[in-house]
Amino acid sequence: MAQKIIPIFVIYKGCPNRCVYCNERITAGDYPDRITEDLFRRIVDKHLKSLDEYVYIQIAFYGGNFTGIDRNYQTELLEYAESYIRKGLVNSVRISTRPDYIDEDRAELLKNYHVKTVEIGAQSMVDEVLNLSNRGHSSDDVRRAMEILKAKGFETGIHLMAGLPGDTEERFRYTVEETIKLHPHMVRIHPTIVFQDTALAKSYQKGEYKPISMADAIKLCKYALGKFETANIPVIRLGLQMTREMEREGSIIAGPHHPAFRSLVEGSIFLDMASKLLKSTGPGKEIATFLLNPKDASDFRGMRNQNIKSIKERFDVTEISIREDSKQERGTLALVINGKISKLSKFQSLMDS
Ligand code: SF4
Protein backbone atom coordinates (compact mmCIF):
# COMPACT_ATOMS: atom_id res chain seq x y z
CA MET A 1 0.00 0.00 0.00
CA ALA A 2 1.33 3.42 -0.90
CA GLN A 3 2.51 5.28 2.15
CA LYS A 4 2.42 9.01 2.79
CA ILE A 5 4.32 10.78 5.53
CA ILE A 6 3.17 14.20 6.71
CA PRO A 7 6.28 15.78 8.28
CA ILE A 8 6.12 18.23 11.17
CA PHE A 9 9.52 19.54 12.32
CA VAL A 10 10.06 20.29 16.00
CA ILE A 11 13.32 22.11 15.47
CA TYR A 12 15.91 21.46 18.23
CA LYS A 13 13.14 20.57 20.67
CA GLY A 14 14.42 18.22 23.38
CA CYS A 15 18.07 18.38 22.22
CA PRO A 16 20.41 18.26 25.25
CA ASN A 17 23.34 19.58 23.19
CA ARG A 18 24.17 20.70 19.66
CA CYS A 19 25.78 18.07 17.44
CA VAL A 20 28.72 19.55 15.51
CA TYR A 21 27.16 19.20 12.04
CA CYS A 22 23.60 20.22 12.89
CA ASN A 23 21.81 23.28 11.57
CA GLU A 24 18.13 22.41 11.57
CA ARG A 25 17.20 25.90 10.37
CA ILE A 26 18.77 24.86 7.08
CA THR A 27 17.99 21.13 6.93
CA ALA A 28 14.41 21.22 8.23
CA GLY A 29 13.29 24.42 6.57
CA ASP A 30 11.06 27.19 7.71
CA TYR A 31 9.41 25.99 10.95
CA PRO A 32 8.72 28.18 14.00
CA ASP A 33 10.14 27.45 17.46
CA ARG A 34 6.84 26.07 18.69
CA ILE A 35 4.27 24.05 16.77
CA THR A 36 0.88 25.33 17.87
CA GLU A 37 -2.32 23.36 17.38
CA ASP A 38 -3.44 25.82 14.72
CA LEU A 39 -0.22 25.43 12.71
CA PHE A 40 -0.29 21.65 13.15
CA ARG A 41 -3.82 21.47 11.74
CA ARG A 42 -3.00 23.77 8.83
CA ILE A 43 -0.03 21.60 7.82
CA VAL A 44 -1.84 18.28 8.19
CA ASP A 45 -5.07 19.47 6.49
CA LYS A 46 -3.12 20.84 3.53
CA HIS A 47 -1.39 17.47 3.03
CA LEU A 48 -4.59 15.49 3.49
CA LYS A 49 -6.36 17.51 0.79
CA SER A 50 -3.78 16.48 -1.79
CA LEU A 51 -3.84 12.75 -1.00
CA ASP A 52 -5.34 9.77 -2.78
CA GLU A 53 -7.98 7.98 -0.78
CA TYR A 54 -6.29 4.65 -0.20
CA VAL A 55 -2.83 5.40 1.15
CA TYR A 56 -1.37 4.58 4.55
CA ILE A 57 -0.84 7.93 6.23
CA GLN A 58 1.56 8.73 9.05
CA ILE A 59 2.11 12.02 10.81
CA ALA A 60 5.85 12.29 11.48
CA PHE A 61 7.47 14.43 14.15
CA TYR A 62 10.95 15.01 12.78
CA GLY A 63 13.84 17.21 13.85
CA GLY A 64 14.93 17.74 17.44
CA ASN A 65 14.78 14.89 19.91
CA PHE A 66 11.12 13.96 20.28
CA THR A 67 11.32 11.83 23.42
CA GLY A 68 13.50 14.48 25.10
CA ILE A 69 10.78 17.11 24.77
CA ASP A 70 9.11 18.24 27.98
CA ARG A 71 6.45 15.59 28.69
CA ASN A 72 3.50 18.01 28.67
CA TYR A 73 4.40 19.42 25.26
CA GLN A 74 5.21 15.94 23.93
CA THR A 75 1.76 14.74 24.99
CA GLU A 76 0.17 17.88 23.52
CA LEU A 77 1.77 17.15 20.13
CA LEU A 78 0.76 13.49 20.28
CA GLU A 79 -2.80 14.54 21.16
CA TYR A 80 -2.96 16.75 18.05
CA ALA A 81 -2.04 13.73 15.93
CA GLU A 82 -4.33 11.41 17.90
CA SER A 83 -7.37 13.53 16.99
CA TYR A 84 -6.74 12.73 13.29
CA ILE A 85 -6.32 9.03 14.04
CA ARG A 86 -9.61 8.97 15.99
CA LYS A 87 -11.39 10.46 12.94
CA GLY A 88 -9.84 7.80 10.68
CA LEU A 89 -7.97 10.40 8.63
CA VAL A 90 -4.48 9.24 9.60
CA ASN A 91 -3.26 5.72 10.40
CA SER A 92 -0.38 6.20 12.82
CA VAL A 93 2.46 8.40 14.05
CA ARG A 94 6.16 8.29 13.39
CA ILE A 95 8.90 10.05 15.35
CA SER A 96 12.64 10.53 15.17
CA THR A 97 14.61 10.73 18.38
CA ARG A 98 17.93 10.12 20.12
CA PRO A 99 18.88 6.65 21.39
CA ASP A 100 19.75 7.92 24.90
CA TYR A 101 16.19 9.23 25.34
CA ILE A 102 14.48 5.88 24.91
CA ASP A 103 13.49 3.97 28.02
CA GLU A 104 10.51 1.81 29.07
CA ASP A 105 8.49 4.75 30.29
CA ARG A 106 9.03 6.95 27.22
CA ALA A 107 8.36 4.02 24.89
CA GLU A 108 5.11 3.29 26.76
CA LEU A 109 3.92 6.87 26.23
CA LEU A 110 4.54 6.51 22.48
CA LYS A 111 2.66 3.20 22.42
CA ASN A 112 -0.36 4.85 24.05
CA TYR A 113 -0.53 7.40 21.24
CA HIS A 114 -0.44 5.19 18.13
CA VAL A 115 3.23 5.77 17.43
CA LYS A 116 4.09 2.93 15.08
CA THR A 117 7.56 3.90 13.84
CA VAL A 118 10.54 5.19 15.82
CA GLU A 119 13.58 6.36 13.91
CA ILE A 120 16.79 6.53 15.95
CA GLY A 121 19.59 8.98 15.12
CA ALA A 122 22.58 6.70 15.59
CA GLN A 123 24.85 8.37 12.98
CA SER A 124 27.81 6.09 13.82
CA MET A 125 28.48 2.97 15.88
CA VAL A 126 32.01 4.10 16.74
CA ASP A 127 32.18 5.86 20.11
CA GLU A 128 35.13 8.07 19.18
CA VAL A 129 33.25 9.34 16.13
CA LEU A 130 30.19 10.01 18.29
CA ASN A 131 32.34 11.94 20.81
CA LEU A 132 34.03 14.01 18.11
CA SER A 133 30.58 14.82 16.68
CA ASN A 134 29.38 15.94 20.15
CA ARG A 135 26.51 13.49 20.00
CA GLY A 136 26.54 12.93 23.75
CA HIS A 137 25.59 9.25 23.55
CA SER A 138 27.37 5.97 22.92
CA SER A 139 26.89 3.12 20.48
CA ASP A 140 25.61 1.02 23.40
CA ASP A 141 22.77 3.53 23.81
CA VAL A 142 21.73 2.66 20.25
CA ARG A 143 21.83 -1.08 21.02
CA ARG A 144 19.83 -0.62 24.23
CA ALA A 145 17.24 1.66 22.58
CA MET A 146 16.71 -0.83 19.75
CA GLU A 147 16.20 -3.64 22.25
CA ILE A 148 13.50 -1.68 24.10
CA LEU A 149 11.75 -0.56 20.91
CA LYS A 150 11.75 -4.04 19.39
CA ALA A 151 10.46 -5.62 22.60
CA LYS A 152 7.56 -3.16 22.51
CA GLY A 153 6.80 -3.99 18.88
CA PHE A 154 7.72 -0.68 17.22
CA GLU A 155 8.78 -0.48 13.62
CA THR A 156 12.33 0.88 13.81
CA GLY A 157 14.61 2.97 11.64
CA ILE A 158 18.24 3.98 12.07
CA HIS A 159 19.89 7.11 10.66
CA LEU A 160 23.55 6.94 9.71
CA MET A 161 26.05 9.48 8.42
CA ALA A 162 29.18 8.98 6.34
CA GLY A 163 32.24 11.21 6.75
CA LEU A 164 31.75 12.40 10.34
CA PRO A 165 34.80 13.76 12.21
CA GLY A 166 37.16 10.90 13.03
CA ASP A 167 35.35 8.48 10.73
CA THR A 168 37.21 6.34 8.21
CA GLU A 169 36.15 3.89 5.56
CA GLU A 170 36.88 1.02 7.95
CA ARG A 171 34.90 2.63 10.76
CA PHE A 172 31.96 3.34 8.47
CA ARG A 173 31.97 -0.29 7.32
CA TYR A 174 31.97 -1.35 10.99
CA THR A 175 29.01 0.98 11.60
CA VAL A 176 27.09 -0.67 8.76
CA GLU A 177 27.88 -4.18 10.06
CA GLU A 178 26.85 -3.27 13.62
CA THR A 179 23.64 -1.66 12.37
CA ILE A 180 22.72 -4.80 10.44
CA LYS A 181 23.11 -6.81 13.67
CA LEU A 182 20.37 -4.64 15.20
CA HIS A 183 17.91 -5.58 12.41
CA PRO A 184 16.17 -2.22 11.98
CA HIS A 185 13.17 -2.20 9.64
CA MET A 186 14.77 0.57 7.58
CA VAL A 187 17.74 2.92 7.45
CA ARG A 188 18.50 6.40 6.17
CA ILE A 189 22.02 7.43 5.23
CA HIS A 190 23.54 10.72 4.23
CA PRO A 191 27.04 12.09 3.85
CA THR A 192 28.18 14.77 6.30
CA ILE A 193 27.72 18.27 4.90
CA VAL A 194 29.28 21.38 6.44
CA PHE A 195 26.46 23.84 7.10
CA GLN A 196 26.74 27.48 8.02
CA ASP A 197 26.71 28.31 11.77
CA THR A 198 27.85 24.95 13.02
CA ALA A 199 30.85 23.80 15.04
CA LEU A 200 31.83 21.74 12.01
CA ALA A 201 31.99 24.89 9.87
CA LYS A 202 34.46 26.38 12.37
CA SER A 203 36.59 23.20 12.35
CA TYR A 204 36.50 23.21 8.55
CA GLN A 205 37.57 26.86 8.38
CA LYS A 206 40.46 26.17 10.78
CA GLY A 207 41.51 23.25 8.59
CA GLU A 208 40.76 20.70 11.33
CA TYR A 209 37.90 18.92 9.55
CA LYS A 210 38.12 17.75 5.98
CA PRO A 211 34.87 16.58 4.38
CA ILE A 212 34.87 13.41 2.30
CA SER A 213 34.85 13.84 -1.47
CA MET A 214 31.78 13.14 -3.58
CA ALA A 215 33.51 10.05 -5.01
CA ASP A 216 34.12 8.69 -1.50
CA ALA A 217 30.58 9.53 -0.38
CA ILE A 218 29.21 7.57 -3.35
CA LYS A 219 31.59 4.67 -2.69
CA LEU A 220 30.66 4.45 1.01
CA CYS A 221 26.93 4.74 0.38
CA LYS A 222 27.11 2.17 -2.40
CA TYR A 223 28.79 -0.20 0.02
CA ALA A 224 26.13 0.48 2.67
CA LEU A 225 23.30 0.06 0.16
CA GLY A 226 24.71 -3.29 -0.94
CA LYS A 227 25.08 -4.55 2.61
CA PHE A 228 21.63 -3.39 3.74
CA GLU A 229 19.83 -4.68 0.65
CA THR A 230 21.56 -8.03 1.05
CA ALA A 231 20.33 -8.09 4.65
CA ASN A 232 16.80 -7.18 3.45
CA ILE A 233 16.87 -3.82 5.20
CA PRO A 234 15.47 -1.10 2.93
CA VAL A 235 17.46 2.12 2.61
CA ILE A 236 14.55 4.53 2.51
CA ARG A 237 16.67 7.63 1.94
CA LEU A 238 20.17 8.27 0.64
CA GLY A 239 21.26 11.89 0.91
CA LEU A 240 19.50 14.82 2.53
CA GLN A 241 16.08 16.06 1.53
CA MET A 242 16.47 19.43 -0.18
CA THR A 243 15.02 22.54 1.46
CA ARG A 244 14.77 26.10 0.15
CA GLU A 245 17.21 27.13 2.89
CA MET A 246 19.86 24.76 1.49
CA GLU A 247 19.62 26.50 -1.86
CA ARG A 248 20.39 29.86 -0.26
CA GLU A 249 23.92 31.01 -1.01
CA GLY A 250 26.31 30.38 1.87
CA SER A 251 24.15 27.75 3.62
CA ILE A 252 26.34 24.90 2.48
CA ILE A 253 29.99 25.60 3.13
CA ALA A 254 31.52 22.30 2.03
CA GLY A 255 30.91 18.59 1.66
CA PRO A 256 29.53 16.13 -0.88
CA HIS A 257 26.10 17.65 -1.35
CA HIS A 258 23.93 16.91 -4.36
CA PRO A 259 20.15 17.39 -4.58
CA ALA A 260 19.82 13.99 -6.26
CA PHE A 261 22.46 12.13 -4.28
CA ARG A 262 20.62 8.81 -4.46
CA SER A 263 20.58 8.99 -8.27
CA LEU A 264 24.37 9.45 -8.23
CA VAL A 265 24.73 6.30 -6.13
CA GLU A 266 22.25 4.31 -8.24
CA GLY A 267 23.96 5.60 -11.41
CA SER A 268 27.31 4.42 -10.09
CA ILE A 269 25.81 0.96 -9.43
CA PHE A 270 24.51 0.78 -13.02
CA LEU A 271 27.94 1.79 -14.33
CA ASP A 272 29.48 -1.07 -12.30
CA MET A 273 26.87 -3.46 -13.73
CA ALA A 274 27.52 -2.36 -17.32
CA SER A 275 31.29 -2.64 -16.76
CA LYS A 276 30.99 -6.15 -15.32
CA LEU A 277 28.84 -7.28 -18.24
CA LEU A 278 31.20 -5.78 -20.82
CA LYS A 279 34.29 -7.25 -19.10
CA SER A 280 32.78 -10.72 -19.23
CA THR A 281 32.13 -10.39 -22.98
CA GLY A 282 34.76 -11.29 -25.55
CA PRO A 283 35.99 -9.09 -28.42
CA GLY A 284 33.70 -7.45 -30.96
CA LYS A 285 31.77 -5.23 -28.57
CA GLU A 286 31.88 -2.03 -30.64
CA ILE A 287 28.10 -2.06 -30.83
CA ALA A 288 26.33 -2.74 -27.55
CA THR A 289 22.64 -2.84 -26.74
CA PHE A 290 21.47 -2.56 -23.15
CA LEU A 291 18.02 -3.69 -22.10
CA LEU A 292 16.42 -2.30 -18.97
CA ASN A 293 13.22 -1.28 -17.26
CA PRO A 294 12.11 2.27 -18.29
CA LYS A 295 12.16 3.30 -14.61
CA ASP A 296 15.90 2.53 -14.46
CA ALA A 297 16.78 4.39 -17.66
CA SER A 298 17.86 7.70 -16.16
CA ASP A 299 19.97 6.00 -13.43
CA PHE A 300 21.61 3.89 -16.13
CA ARG A 301 22.45 6.92 -18.27
CA GLY A 302 23.79 8.80 -15.23
CA MET A 303 23.79 12.56 -14.74
CA ARG A 304 24.13 14.28 -18.14
CA ASN A 305 24.69 10.87 -19.80
CA GLN A 306 27.97 10.51 -17.92
CA ASN A 307 27.69 6.72 -17.70
CA ILE A 308 27.26 6.37 -21.46
CA LYS A 309 30.38 8.49 -22.05
CA SER A 310 32.35 6.43 -19.49
CA ILE A 311 31.30 3.11 -21.03
CA LYS A 312 32.34 4.28 -24.51
CA GLU A 313 35.72 5.50 -23.29
CA ARG A 314 36.56 2.56 -21.05
CA PHE A 315 35.46 -0.25 -23.34
CA ASP A 316 35.98 1.15 -26.86
CA VAL A 317 32.27 0.84 -27.56
CA THR A 318 31.42 3.10 -30.49
CA GLU A 319 27.67 2.71 -30.46
CA ILE A 320 25.36 2.15 -27.51
CA SER A 321 21.67 1.65 -27.87
CA ILE A 322 19.27 1.44 -24.96
CA ARG A 323 16.08 -0.59 -25.21
CA GLU A 324 13.55 0.16 -22.51
CA ASP A 325 11.21 -2.73 -21.79
CA SER A 326 8.68 -2.65 -18.96
CA LYS A 327 8.83 -6.48 -18.81
CA GLN A 328 12.47 -6.26 -17.74
CA GLU A 329 12.65 -6.57 -13.96
CA ARG A 330 13.62 -3.33 -12.19
CA GLY A 331 17.23 -3.23 -11.08
CA THR A 332 18.42 -5.64 -13.78
CA LEU A 333 20.55 -4.88 -16.81
CA ALA A 334 20.92 -7.07 -19.89
CA LEU A 335 23.63 -6.64 -22.51
CA VAL A 336 23.13 -7.85 -26.07
CA ILE A 337 26.26 -8.22 -28.18
CA ASN A 338 26.27 -10.10 -31.50
CA GLY A 339 22.92 -11.64 -30.59
CA LYS A 340 24.21 -13.02 -27.24
CA ILE A 341 22.48 -11.85 -24.05
CA SER A 342 24.12 -11.59 -20.65
CA LYS A 343 22.28 -10.27 -17.62
CA LEU A 344 23.07 -8.95 -14.15
CA SER A 345 20.92 -7.75 -11.29
CA LYS A 346 21.76 -4.82 -9.05
CA PHE A 347 21.57 -7.19 -6.13
CA GLN A 348 24.17 -9.59 -7.65
CA SER A 349 26.40 -6.70 -8.57
CA LEU A 350 26.31 -5.23 -5.05
CA MET A 351 26.97 -8.67 -3.51
CA ASP A 352 30.12 -9.04 -5.64
CA SER A 353 31.48 -5.64 -4.65
S1 SF4 B 1 20.11 15.65 18.45
FE1 SF4 B 1 19.53 15.84 16.30
S2 SF4 B 1 18.39 17.78 16.13
FE2 SF4 B 1 19.46 17.80 18.11
S3 SF4 B 1 21.38 18.88 17.69
FE3 SF4 B 1 21.82 16.70 17.42
S4 SF4 B 1 21.44 16.29 15.25
FE4 SF4 B 1 20.52 18.28 15.71
PDB file of N, CA and C in Angstrom, residues 225-272:
ATOM      1  N   LEU A 225      24.520   0.495   0.861  1.00  0.00           N
ATOM      2  CA  LEU A 225      23.301   0.064   0.157  1.00  0.00           C
ATOM      3  C   LEU A 225      23.362  -1.440  -0.144  1.00  0.00           C
ATOM      4  N   GLY A 226      24.530  -1.873  -0.626  1.00  0.00           N
ATOM      5  CA  GLY A 226      24.707  -3.294  -0.944  1.00  0.00           C
ATOM      6  C   GLY A 226      24.528  -4.164   0.293  1.00  0.00           C
ATOM      7  N   LYS A 227      25.147  -3.757   1.382  1.00  0.00           N
ATOM      8  CA  LYS A 227      25.076  -4.546   2.612  1.00  0.00           C
ATOM      9  C   LYS A 227      23.645  -4.582   3.158  1.00  0.00           C
ATOM     10  N   PHE A 228      22.990  -3.425   3.178  1.00  0.00           N
ATOM     11  CA  PHE A 228      21.634  -3.386   3.742  1.00  0.00           C
ATOM     12  C   PHE A 228      20.641  -4.141   2.849  1.00  0.00           C
ATOM     13  N   GLU A 229      20.774  -3.970   1.538  1.00  0.00           N
ATOM     14  CA  GLU A 229      19.832  -4.675   0.652  1.00  0.00           C
ATOM     15  C   GLU A 229      20.036  -6.179   0.757  1.00  0.00           C
ATOM     16  N   THR A 230      21.292  -6.599   0.894  1.00  0.00           N
ATOM     17  CA  THR A 230      21.564  -8.033   1.051  1.00  0.00           C
ATOM     18  C   THR A 230      20.939  -8.547   2.347  1.00  0.00           C
ATOM     19  N   ALA A 231      20.913  -7.692   3.356  1.00  0.00           N
ATOM     20  CA  ALA A 231      20.329  -8.086   4.653  1.00  0.00           C
ATOM     21  C   ALA A 231      18.812  -7.816   4.690  1.00  0.00           C
ATOM     22  N   ASN A 232      18.256  -7.474   3.531  1.00  0.00           N
ATOM     23  CA  ASN A 232      16.799  -7.183   3.453  1.00  0.00           C
ATOM     24  C   ASN A 232      16.357  -6.017   4.315  1.00  0.00           C
ATOM     25  N   ILE A 233      17.223  -5.030   4.444  1.00  0.00           N
ATOM     26  CA  ILE A 233      16.870  -3.821   5.203  1.00  0.00           C
ATOM     27  C   ILE A 233      16.774  -2.674   4.203  1.00  0.00           C
ATOM     28  N   PRO A 234      15.585  -2.152   3.940  1.00  0.00           N
ATOM     29  CA  PRO A 234      15.471  -1.096   2.932  1.00  0.00           C
ATOM     30  C   PRO A 234      16.176   0.202   3.346  1.00  0.00           C
ATOM     31  N   VAL A 235      16.862   0.796   2.385  1.00  0.00           N
ATOM     32  CA  VAL A 235      17.461   2.123   2.606  1.00  0.00           C
ATOM     33  C   VAL A 235      16.433   3.122   2.067  1.00  0.00           C
ATOM     34  N   ILE A 236      15.675   3.713   2.969  1.00  0.00           N
ATOM     35  CA  ILE A 236      14.545   4.532   2.514  1.00  0.00           C
ATOM     36  C   ILE A 236      14.971   5.934   2.076  1.00  0.00           C
ATOM     37  N   ARG A 237      16.155   6.340   2.443  1.00  0.00           N
ATOM     38  CA  ARG A 237      16.672   7.630   1.938  1.00  0.00           C
ATOM     39  C   ARG A 237      18.192   7.595   1.889  1.00  0.00           C
ATOM     40  N   LEU A 238      18.719   8.105   0.792  1.00  0.00           N
ATOM     41  CA  LEU A 238      20.175   8.272   0.641  1.00  0.00           C
ATOM     42  C   LEU A 238      20.393   9.730   0.303  1.00  0.00           C
ATOM     43  N   GLY A 239      21.074  10.456   1.147  1.00  0.00           N
ATOM     44  CA  GLY A 239      21.258  11.894   0.911  1.00  0.00           C
ATOM     45  C   GLY A 239      20.179  12.673   1.635  1.00  0.00           C
ATOM     46  N   LEU A 240      20.448  13.961   1.791  1.00  0.00           N
ATOM     47  CA  LEU A 240      19.498  14.817   2.531  1.00  0.00           C
ATOM     48  C   LEU A 240      18.376  15.308   1.626  1.00  0.00           C
ATOM     49  N   GLN A 241      17.217  15.450   2.234  1.00  0.00           N
ATOM     50  CA  GLN A 241      16.079  16.057   1.529  1.00  0.00           C
ATOM     51  C   GLN A 241      16.404  17.544   1.306  1.00  0.00           C
ATOM     52  N   MET A 242      16.171  18.015   0.105  1.00  0.00           N
ATOM     53  CA  MET A 242      16.467  19.433  -0.183  1.00  0.00           C
ATOM     54  C   MET A 242      15.451  20.349   0.505  1.00  0.00           C
ATOM     55  N   THR A 243      15.922  21.498   0.958  1.00  0.00           N
ATOM     56  CA  THR A 243      15.018  22.538   1.459  1.00  0.00           C
ATOM     57  C   THR A 243      15.379  23.836   0.725  1.00  0.00           C
ATOM     58  N   ARG A 244      14.475  24.806   0.793  1.00  0.00           N
ATOM     59  CA  ARG A 244      14.768  26.097   0.153  1.00  0.00           C
ATOM     60  C   ARG A 244      15.986  26.750   0.813  1.00  0.00           C
ATOM     61  N   GLU A 245      16.103  26.523   2.139  1.00  0.00           N
ATOM     62  CA  GLU A 245      17.212  27.130   2.889  1.00  0.00           C
ATOM     63  C   GLU A 245      18.568  26.580   2.422  1.00  0.00           C
ATOM     64  N   MET A 246      18.585  25.331   1.973  1.00  0.00           N
ATOM     65  CA  MET A 246      19.858  24.756   1.488  1.00  0.00           C
ATOM     66  C   MET A 246      20.294  25.413   0.192  1.00  0.00           C
ATOM     67  N   GLU A 247      19.294  25.872  -0.570  1.00  0.00           N
ATOM     68  CA  GLU A 247      19.618  26.498  -1.865  1.00  0.00           C
ATOM     69  C   GLU A 247      20.177  27.908  -1.680  1.00  0.00           C
ATOM     70  N   ARG A 248      19.925  28.490  -0.492  1.00  0.00           N
ATOM     71  CA  ARG A 248      20.386  29.856  -0.258  1.00  0.00           C
ATOM     72  C   ARG A 248      21.918  29.899  -0.237  1.00  0.00           C
ATOM     73  N   GLU A 249      22.470  30.911  -0.915  1.00  0.00           N
ATOM     74  CA  GLU A 249      23.921  31.015  -1.014  1.00  0.00           C
ATOM     75  C   GLU A 249      24.568  31.104   0.377  1.00  0.00           C
ATOM     76  N   GLY A 250      25.586  30.329   0.596  1.00  0.00           N
ATOM     77  CA  GLY A 250      26.306  30.380   1.869  1.00  0.00           C
ATOM     78  C   GLY A 250      25.813  29.376   2.891  1.00  0.00           C
ATOM     79  N   SER A 251      24.662  28.748   2.651  1.00  0.00           N
ATOM     80  CA  SER A 251      24.146  27.752   3.617  1.00  0.00           C
ATOM     81  C   SER A 251      25.048  26.531   3.694  1.00  0.00           C
ATOM     82  N   ILE A 252      25.468  26.079   2.515  1.00  0.00           N
ATOM     83  CA  ILE A 252      26.337  24.897   2.475  1.00  0.00           C
ATOM     84  C   ILE A 252      27.760  25.379   2.244  1.00  0.00           C
ATOM     85  N   ILE A 253      28.611  25.095   3.213  1.00  0.00           N
ATOM     86  CA  ILE A 253      29.989  25.596   3.134  1.00  0.00           C
ATOM     87  C   ILE A 253      30.891  24.596   2.404  1.00  0.00           C
ATOM     88  N   ALA A 254      30.693  23.333   2.682  1.00  0.00           N
ATOM     89  CA  ALA A 254      31.525  22.299   2.029  1.00  0.00           C
ATOM     90  C   ALA A 254      30.852  20.938   2.192  1.00  0.00           C
ATOM     91  N   GLY A 255      31.424  19.962   1.507  1.00  0.00           N
ATOM     92  CA  GLY A 255      30.914  18.590   1.659  1.00  0.00           C
ATOM     93  C   GLY A 255      30.237  18.089   0.403  1.00  0.00           C
ATOM     94  N   PRO A 256      30.069  16.758   0.333  1.00  0.00           N
ATOM     95  CA  PRO A 256      29.526  16.134  -0.876  1.00  0.00           C
ATOM     96  C   PRO A 256      28.002  16.249  -0.959  1.00  0.00           C
ATOM     97  N   HIS A 257      27.557  17.456  -1.261  1.00  0.00           N
ATOM     98  CA  HIS A 257      26.103  17.647  -1.347  1.00  0.00           C
ATOM     99  C   HIS A 257      25.654  17.594  -2.805  1.00  0.00           C
ATOM    100  N   HIS A 258      24.561  16.897  -3.033  1.00  0.00           N
ATOM    101  CA  HIS A 258      23.935  16.911  -4.359  1.00  0.00           C
ATOM    102  C   HIS A 258      22.441  16.721  -4.146  1.00  0.00           C
ATOM    103  N   PRO A 259      21.595  17.521  -4.818  1.00  0.00           N
ATOM    104  CA  PRO A 259      20.148  17.389  -4.584  1.00  0.00           C
ATOM    105  C   PRO A 259      19.588  16.023  -4.981  1.00  0.00           C
ATOM    106  N   ALA A 260      20.298  15.332  -5.882  1.00  0.00           N
ATOM    107  CA  ALA A 260      19.819  13.990  -6.264  1.00  0.00           C
ATOM    108  C   ALA A 260      20.902  12.973  -5.928  1.00  0.00           C
ATOM    109  N   PHE A 261      21.337  12.980  -4.680  1.00  0.00           N
ATOM    110  CA  PHE A 261      22.461  12.125  -4.283  1.00  0.00           C
ATOM    111  C   PHE A 261      22.165  10.640  -4.553  1.00  0.00           C
ATOM    112  N   ARG A 262      20.931  10.232  -4.250  1.00  0.00           N
ATOM    113  CA  ARG A 262      20.620   8.809  -4.464  1.00  0.00           C
ATOM    114  C   ARG A 262      20.818   8.410  -5.931  1.00  0.00           C
ATOM    115  N   SER A 263      20.420   9.302  -6.839  1.00  0.00           N
ATOM    116  CA  SER A 263      20.582   8.991  -8.270  1.00  0.00           C
ATOM    117  C   SER A 263      22.059   8.828  -8.625  1.00  0.00           C
ATOM    118  N   LEU A 264      22.925   9.599  -7.962  1.00  0.00           N
ATOM    119  CA  LEU A 264      24.367   9.448  -8.234  1.00  0.00           C
ATOM    120  C   LEU A 264      24.831   8.063  -7.799  1.00  0.00           C
ATOM    121  N   VAL A 265      24.334   7.617  -6.631  1.00  0.00           N
ATOM    122  CA  VAL A 265      24.727   6.299  -6.126  1.00  0.00           C
ATOM    123  C   VAL A 265      24.163   5.199  -7.041  1.00  0.00           C
ATOM    124  N   GLU A 266      22.874   5.335  -7.372  1.00  0.00           N
ATOM    125  CA  GLU A 266      22.246   4.314  -8.237  1.00  0.00           C
ATOM    126  C   GLU A 266      22.938   4.302  -9.610  1.00  0.00           C
ATOM    127  N   GLY A 267      23.284   5.494 -10.116  1.00  0.00           N
ATOM    128  CA  GLY A 267      23.961   5.600 -11.413  1.00  0.00           C
ATOM    129  C   GLY A 267      25.308   4.900 -11.372  1.00  0.00           C
ATOM    130  N   SER A 268      26.010   5.048 -10.242  1.00  0.00           N
ATOM    131  CA  SER A 268      27.311   4.419 -10.093  1.00  0.00           C
ATOM    132  C   SER A 268      27.157   2.879 -10.063  1.00  0.00           C
ATOM    133  N   ILE A 269      26.062   2.417  -9.461  1.00  0.00           N
ATOM    134  CA  ILE A 269      25.815   0.956  -9.432  1.00  0.00           C
ATOM    135  C   ILE A 269      25.569   0.453 -10.861  1.00  0.00           C
ATOM    136  N   PHE A 270      24.778   1.210 -11.636  1.00  0.00           N
ATOM    137  CA  PHE A 270      24.509   0.784 -13.024  1.00  0.00           C
ATOM    138  C   PHE A 270      25.788   0.801 -13.865  1.00  0.00           C
ATOM    139  N   LEU A 271      26.671   1.758 -13.582  1.00  0.00           N
ATOM    140  CA  LEU A 271      27.940   1.789 -14.325  1.00  0.00           C
ATOM    141  C   LEU A 271      28.769   0.542 -13.982  1.00  0.00           C
ATOM    142  N   ASP A 272      28.779   0.172 -12.708  1.00  0.00           N
ATOM    143  CA  ASP A 272      29.479  -1.070 -12.303  1.00  0.00           C
ATOM    144  C   ASP A 272      28.884  -2.274 -13.034  1.00  0.00           C
TER     145      ASP A 272
END
